[in-house]
Amino acid sequence: MRVVFGVLSLLIALAVVGLLAKKQMSSLSVALTRAQAPATADPVASVPAPLPAATPQAQSQQIQQQVRQTVEGTLQQARPMPDDN
């Protein structure tokens, strides 16, 4: 009986991890699709993807620049204030 509960709990934990991984991968694919979309009003989507022929150092610098621009853009946005009732 103890073995059955152990295996059952292990399967439940595996299912939860699988669902979380699936959710993370789907949001990652949405983010990649959004980043490769044509330029829109979204500042993240207007940043070009790294060139495949670029050196690893150039790709790294470009990714760092993209992250820096994204963080700066996010910090510039106003935080929504809750309504005090």
Short mmCIF file of C-alpha atoms in Angstrom, two decimals:
data_model
loop_
_atom_site.label_atom_id
_atom_site.label_comp_id
_atom_site.label_asym_id
_atom_site.label_seq_id
_atom_site.Cartn_x
_atom_site.Cartn_y
_atom_site.Cartn_z
CA MET A 1 0.00 0.00 0.00
CA ARG A 2 2.83 2.35 0.85
CA VAL A 3 4.49 1.63 -2.50
CA VAL A 4 1.26 2.39 -4.37
CA PHE A 5 0.94 5.78 -2.66
CA GLY A 6 4.60 6.52 -3.35
CA VAL A 7 4.30 5.76 -7.05
CA LEU A 8 1.01 7.63 -7.28
CA SER A 9 2.45 10.74 -5.65
CA LEU A 10 5.49 10.52 -7.91
CA LEU A 11 3.23 10.39 -10.98
CA ILE A 12 1.23 13.38 -9.75
CA ALA A 13 4.43 15.37 -9.18
CA LEU A 14 5.65 14.40 -12.66
CA ALA A 15 2.34 15.54 -14.18
CA VAL A 16 2.57 18.91 -12.42
CA VAL A 17 6.15 19.43 -13.61
CA GLY A 18 5.13 18.41 -17.13
CA LEU A 19 2.27 20.91 -17.18
CA LEU A 20 4.51 23.69 -15.90
CA ALA A 21 7.15 22.89 -18.52
CA LYS A 22 4.52 22.86 -21.27
CA LYS A 23 3.19 26.23 -20.13
CA GLN A 24 6.70 27.70 -19.99
CA MET A 25 7.60 26.40 -23.45
CA SER A 26 4.38 27.74 -24.97
CA SER A 27 4.99 31.19 -23.49
CA LEU A 28 8.56 31.04 -24.77
CA SER A 29 7.38 30.24 -28.29
CA VAL A 30 4.88 33.11 -28.11
CA ALA A 31 7.67 35.46 -27.01
CA LEU A 32 9.92 34.30 -29.86
CA THR A 33 7.12 34.71 -32.38
CA ARG A 34 6.41 38.16 -31.00
CA ALA A 35 10.07 39.16 -31.21
CA GLN A 36 10.29 38.03 -34.84
CA ALA A 37 7.04 39.78 -35.84
CA PRO A 38 7.18 42.94 -37.98
CA ALA A 39 7.78 46.23 -36.17
CA THR A 40 4.74 47.42 -34.24
CA ALA A 41 4.09 49.82 -31.41
CA ASP A 42 5.66 47.27 -29.04
CA PRO A 43 9.33 48.22 -28.42
CA VAL A 44 10.32 44.60 -27.81
CA ALA A 45 9.00 43.45 -31.19
CA SER A 46 10.88 46.21 -33.05
CA VAL A 47 14.31 44.90 -31.97
CA PRO A 48 15.82 42.72 -34.72
CA ALA A 49 16.77 39.11 -34.02
CA PRO A 50 20.50 38.23 -33.94
CA LEU A 51 22.04 37.58 -37.32
CA PRO A 52 22.97 33.92 -37.83
CA ALA A 53 26.27 34.81 -39.53
CA ALA A 54 27.41 37.09 -36.68
CA THR A 55 30.15 36.02 -34.31
CA PRO A 56 29.15 34.67 -30.89
CA GLN A 57 30.55 37.82 -29.28
CA ALA A 58 28.44 40.06 -31.52
CA GLN A 59 25.36 37.93 -30.85
CA SER A 60 26.01 38.14 -27.11
CA GLN A 61 26.36 41.91 -27.26
CA GLN A 62 23.18 42.22 -29.31
CA ILE A 63 21.24 40.07 -26.83
CA GLN A 64 22.60 42.15 -23.94
CA GLN A 65 21.48 45.31 -25.73
CA GLN A 66 18.00 43.84 -26.30
CA VAL A 67 17.67 42.92 -22.64
CA ARG A 68 18.91 46.36 -21.57
CA GLN A 69 16.38 48.08 -23.84
CA THR A 70 13.56 45.84 -22.64
CA VAL A 71 14.36 46.48 -18.98
CA GLU A 72 14.64 50.24 -19.55
CA GLY A 73 11.34 50.26 -21.42
CA THR A 74 9.65 48.29 -18.66
CA LEU A 75 11.01 50.61 -15.99
CA GLN A 76 9.63 53.62 -17.89
CA GLN A 77 6.07 52.27 -17.77
CA ALA A 78 3.85 53.57 -15.00
CA ARG A 79 2.75 51.05 -12.42
CA PRO A 80 -1.04 50.78 -12.09
CA MET A 81 -2.17 52.15 -8.75
CA PRO A 82 -4.93 50.30 -6.87
CA ASP A 83 -8.18 52.11 -6.18
CA ASP A 84 -8.66 52.92 -2.51
CA ASN A 85 -12.32 52.45 -1.70
#
